[in-house]
Tab-separated table of C-alpha atoms in Angstrom:
chain	number	residue	atom	x	y	z
A	267	THR	CA	-17.922	-16.487	3.517
A	268	THR	CA	-20.994	-18.575	2.650
A	269	SER	CA	-21.402	-20.789	5.843
A	270	GLY	CA	-17.856	-20.415	7.598
A	271	THR	CA	-15.370	-22.050	5.645
A	272	PRO	CA	-14.700	-21.256	1.718
A	273	GLY	CA	-17.151	-21.586	-0.522
A	274	GLN	CA	-18.627	-21.462	-3.980
A	275	TYR	CA	-19.511	-17.638	-3.129
A	276	SER	CA	-16.671	-16.660	-1.617
A	277	ASN	CA	-13.710	-16.875	-4.169
A	278	GLU	CA	-12.189	-19.338	-1.689
A	279	TRP	CA	-11.725	-16.845	0.781
A	280	PRO	CA	-11.226	-18.183	3.995
A	281	GLU	CA	-12.803	-16.193	7.372
A	282	ARG	CA	-9.900	-14.377	9.613
A	283	PRO	CA	-9.832	-14.195	13.160
A	284	LEU	CA	-11.629	-10.523	12.788
A	285	SER	CA	-14.261	-11.605	10.262
A	286	ALA	CA	-17.902	-12.047	10.586
A	287	ALA	CA	-17.663	-9.733	13.528
A	288	ILE	CA	-18.469	-6.247	14.248
A	289	VAL	CA	-15.053	-4.637	15.334
A	290	GLU	CA	-14.406	-1.613	17.852
A	291	ILE	CA	-11.791	0.575	17.125
A	292	ASP	CA	-10.310	2.581	20.213
A	293	ILE	CA	-8.340	5.713	18.103
A	294	ARG	CA	-6.911	6.631	21.744
A	295	ASN	CA	-4.386	3.145	21.531
A	296	ILE	CA	-3.385	3.887	18.147
A	297	LYS	CA	-0.265	4.675	19.189
A	298	GLN	CA	1.737	4.253	15.379
A	299	PRO	CA	-0.674	5.319	13.030
A	300	PRO	CA	-1.922	3.603	10.036
A	301	LEU	CA	-3.434	0.546	12.421
A	302	ASP	CA	-2.715	-2.995	10.263
A	303	VAL	CA	-5.396	-5.338	11.712
A	304	GLN	CA	-4.304	-7.910	9.564
A	305	THR	CA	-4.342	-11.480	10.409
A	306	GLY	CA	-3.421	-13.523	7.838
A	307	GLY	CA	-0.248	-13.454	4.870
A	308	GLY	CA	2.030	-14.050	8.069
A	309	LYS	CA	0.645	-10.963	9.777
A	310	GLN	CA	-1.106	-11.571	13.397
A	311	PHE	CA	-2.739	-8.890	14.707
A	312	ASP	CA	-3.195	-9.482	18.624
A	313	TYR	CA	-6.783	-8.305	18.753
A	314	THR	CA	-7.275	-9.954	22.165
A	315	ALA	CA	-5.035	-8.066	23.895
A	316	PRO	CA	-6.112	-6.040	26.634
A	317	ASP	CA	-4.953	-2.696	25.165
A	318	SER	CA	-5.375	-3.817	21.489
A	319	PRO	CA	-6.674	-0.905	19.546
A	320	ALA	CA	-9.311	-2.981	17.914
A	321	GLN	CA	-11.142	-5.667	19.436
A	322	LEU	CA	-14.011	-7.812	18.855
A	323	TYR	CA	-17.379	-6.229	19.994
A	324	VAL	CA	-20.050	-8.598	18.653
A	325	ARG	CA	-19.000	-11.831	17.018
A	326	ALA	CA	-20.564	-14.796	14.912
A	327	ILE	CA	-23.042	-12.432	12.326
A	328	ARG	CA	-22.755	-12.477	8.903
A	329	ASN	CA	-23.254	-9.174	6.345
A	330	PRO	CA	-24.934	-7.193	9.275
A	331	TYR	CA	-26.818	-4.618	7.384
A	332	ASP	CA	-27.420	-2.363	8.551
A	333	SER	CA	-26.874	-1.685	12.194
A	334	VAL	CA	-28.168	1.272	14.544
A	335	TRP	CA	-28.009	2.795	18.523
A	336	HIS	CA	-30.979	3.415	19.767
A	337	SER	CA	-31.235	6.482	22.112
A	338	ASN	CA	-32.006	3.991	25.154
A	339	GLY	CA	-28.498	2.934	24.580
A	340	HIS	CA	-28.629	-0.310	23.092
A	341	TYR	CA	-27.457	-1.586	19.743
A	342	TYR	CA	-29.317	-3.410	17.116
A	343	GLY	CA	-28.843	-4.561	13.778
A	344	THR	CA	-29.809	-7.345	10.910
A	345	THR	CA	-27.848	-10.055	9.794
A	346	ASN	CA	-27.854	-12.064	6.281
A	347	GLN	CA	-27.441	-15.659	7.117
A	348	ASN	CA	-26.023	-18.478	5.631
A	349	ASN	CA	-26.035	-19.181	1.195
A	350	VAL	CA	-26.393	-22.659	-0.014
A	351	ASN	CA	-23.121	-24.518	-1.024
A	352	GLY	CA	-21.281	-23.838	2.148
A	353	GLN	CA	-19.783	-25.363	4.642
A	354	THR	CA	-19.891	-24.499	8.679
A	355	GLY	CA	-16.367	-26.097	9.260
A	356	LYS	CA	-15.314	-28.894	11.906
A	357	CYS	CA	-13.907	-28.228	15.331
A	358	GLY	CA	-14.366	-29.073	18.768
A	359	THR	CA	-17.190	-31.806	18.868
A	360	ALA	CA	-19.447	-29.709	16.355
A	361	PRO	CA	-19.412	-31.467	12.583
A	362	SER	CA	-19.409	-29.901	9.701
A	363	LEU	CA	-22.842	-29.003	7.844
A	364	ALA	CA	-23.274	-28.487	4.102
A	365	ASN	CA	-26.124	-26.265	2.810
A	366	GLU	CA	-27.561	-25.043	6.290
A	367	GLN	CA	-29.998	-21.831	5.871
A	368	PRO	CA	-30.968	-20.587	9.556
A	369	PRO	CA	-33.600	-18.043	10.166
A	370	GLU	CA	-32.530	-14.645	9.688
A	371	TYR	CA	-32.844	-12.148	12.404
A	372	LEU	CA	-33.064	-8.782	13.901
A	373	ALA	CA	-31.027	-8.826	16.854
A	374	MET	CA	-29.920	-6.419	19.820
A	375	PHE	CA	-26.169	-6.203	19.845
A	376	GLU	CA	-24.065	-6.919	23.327
A	377	ARG	CA	-20.355	-6.549	23.633
A	378	GLY	CA	-19.015	-10.269	23.717
A	379	VAL	CA	-22.080	-11.820	22.750
A	380	THR	CA	-22.100	-14.735	19.991
A	381	TYR	CA	-24.684	-14.512	17.533
A	382	GLY	CA	-24.214	-17.704	15.953
A	383	PHE	CA	-22.660	-17.557	12.590
A	384	PRO	CA	-19.652	-20.074	12.576
A	385	ASN	CA	-16.097	-19.112	12.186
A	386	ALA	CA	-13.401	-21.762	12.320
A	387	ALA	CA	-10.518	-19.334	12.513
A	388	ARG	CA	-11.527	-18.354	15.862
A	389	GLY	CA	-12.612	-21.814	16.609
A	390	GLU	CA	-16.489	-20.861	16.824
A	391	CYS	CA	-18.113	-23.684	14.584
A	392	VAL	CA	-21.150	-24.270	16.198
A	393	LEU	CA	-24.129	-22.718	13.804
A	394	MET	CA	-26.550	-21.114	15.806
A	395	GLY	CA	-28.209	-22.898	18.461
A	396	GLY	CA	-26.500	-26.021	17.869
A	397	HIS	CA	-28.624	-29.351	18.736
A	398	PRO	CA	-28.562	-29.305	22.892
A	399	ARG	CA	-31.519	-31.245	23.777
A	400	ASP	CA	-35.323	-32.605	21.887
A	401	VAL	CA	-36.435	-29.065	20.683
A	402	LYS	CA	-40.069	-30.208	20.235
A	403	GLY	CA	-42.126	-27.569	22.848
A	404	GLN	CA	-38.686	-26.131	24.338
A	405	CYS	CA	-38.848	-22.289	22.898
A	406	CYS	CA	-41.087	-19.726	24.208
A	407	ALA	CA	-42.956	-21.490	26.632
A	408	SER	CA	-44.288	-18.086	28.377
A	409	ASN	CA	-45.709	-17.438	24.671
A	410	PRO	CA	-49.609	-16.419	25.450
A	411	LEU	CA	-50.397	-16.503	22.089
A	412	THR	CA	-48.570	-19.439	20.509
A	413	GLY	CA	-48.199	-21.618	23.767
A	414	PRO	CA	-44.857	-24.118	23.290
A	415	GLN	CA	-42.889	-23.819	20.453
A	416	ASP	CA	-40.060	-25.668	18.360
A	417	ASP	CA	-36.802	-23.611	19.335
A	418	PRO	CA	-36.309	-21.621	16.133
A	419	TRP	CA	-32.645	-21.799	16.318
A	420	ALA	CA	-31.907	-25.176	16.955
A	421	VAL	CA	-29.877	-26.596	14.295
A	422	THR	CA	-31.504	-30.628	14.016
A	423	ASP	CA	-29.066	-31.536	11.521
A	424	TYR	CA	-26.485	-31.930	14.094
A	425	PRO	CA	-26.410	-34.986	16.312
A	426	LEU	CA	-28.466	-34.872	19.822
A	427	GLY	CA	-26.188	-33.194	22.028
A	428	ILE	CA	-24.248	-30.468	20.516
A	429	GLN	CA	-24.233	-27.071	22.667
A	430	PRO	CA	-24.072	-23.621	21.279
A	431	GLU	CA	-21.080	-21.297	21.817
A	432	PRO	CA	-21.063	-20.555	25.499
A	433	THR	CA	-21.619	-16.974	24.452
A	434	PHE	CA	-24.658	-17.752	22.100
A	435	ARG	CA	-27.676	-15.484	23.616
A	436	ALA	CA	-31.068	-16.692	21.839
A	437	ASP	CA	-33.045	-13.956	24.176
A	438	LEU	CA	-31.431	-11.280	22.084
A	439	LEU	CA	-32.612	-12.288	18.730
A	440	LEU	CA	-35.573	-9.950	18.493
A	441	MET	CA	-37.453	-11.588	14.952
A	442	ASN	CA	-37.200	-14.823	13.390
A	443	ILE	CA	-37.625	-13.096	10.057
A	444	LYS	CA	-36.055	-12.170	6.966
A	445	PRO	CA	-34.878	-8.209	7.643
A	446	ILE	CA	-33.657	-6.907	4.702
A	447	GLY	CA	-32.237	-3.107	4.070
A	448	GLY	CA	-31.595	-0.162	6.823
A	449	VAL	CA	-33.061	-0.616	9.925
A	450	ARG	CA	-35.440	2.475	11.465
A	451	VAL	CA	-35.826	2.638	15.211
A	452	LEU	CA	-38.171	4.739	16.943
A	453	ARG	CA	-38.867	5.593	20.829
A	454	ARG	CA	-41.730	6.631	22.729
A	455	PRO	CA	-41.376	7.718	26.253
A	456	GLY	CA	-40.950	4.832	28.464
A	457	ALA	CA	-40.469	2.268	26.209
A	458	GLY	CA	-38.323	-0.702	26.882
A	459	PRO	CA	-35.265	-1.527	25.208
A	460	ARG	CA	-37.051	-4.106	22.701
A	461	ALA	CA	-39.925	-1.722	21.684
A	462	ASP	CA	-40.808	0.511	18.928
A	463	LEU	CA	-38.798	-1.269	16.064
A	464	GLY	CA	-39.514	-0.991	12.747
A	465	ILE	CA	-37.936	-2.348	9.161
């Protein structure tokens, strides 16, 4: 969808429990192929079962184009964030927000992590980092080039005190830029997991 609930550009299709995510398939656990993973229209595939052949690898990402496994064993990808004319959806203490366009990013994807795109079908309604505190000077305090910065992942249209989803990891959002197209990952001997990324 555009922002987490049906909107102008999604033909009123709702999010599903397996949408806005990267799904991992273990073909060894498919007992009777083909595997039907539908979670709507009266069908309720249980992706949370420990032996489920399809499980969520990463959550809360929108249109990850592209993604790639690095030779260092890490998984990187880009996202295309919210469009205008969309609503994030309301659940828990988070109100629904309209027409939000947070920064797009390059991320290091890790199993079980939530990356900030709402999906009310999974009960995940908080956009990006929420608004947990006064964000002035609360990001990147150790950055030697800029010093303290505002938190780029906070959504200040939320009331103060809205916490991000428990598994949201801002430290895995590698670039506060708009990455478009494929990702090419280069490797130098001894480079760390965040080194040598090219778009």
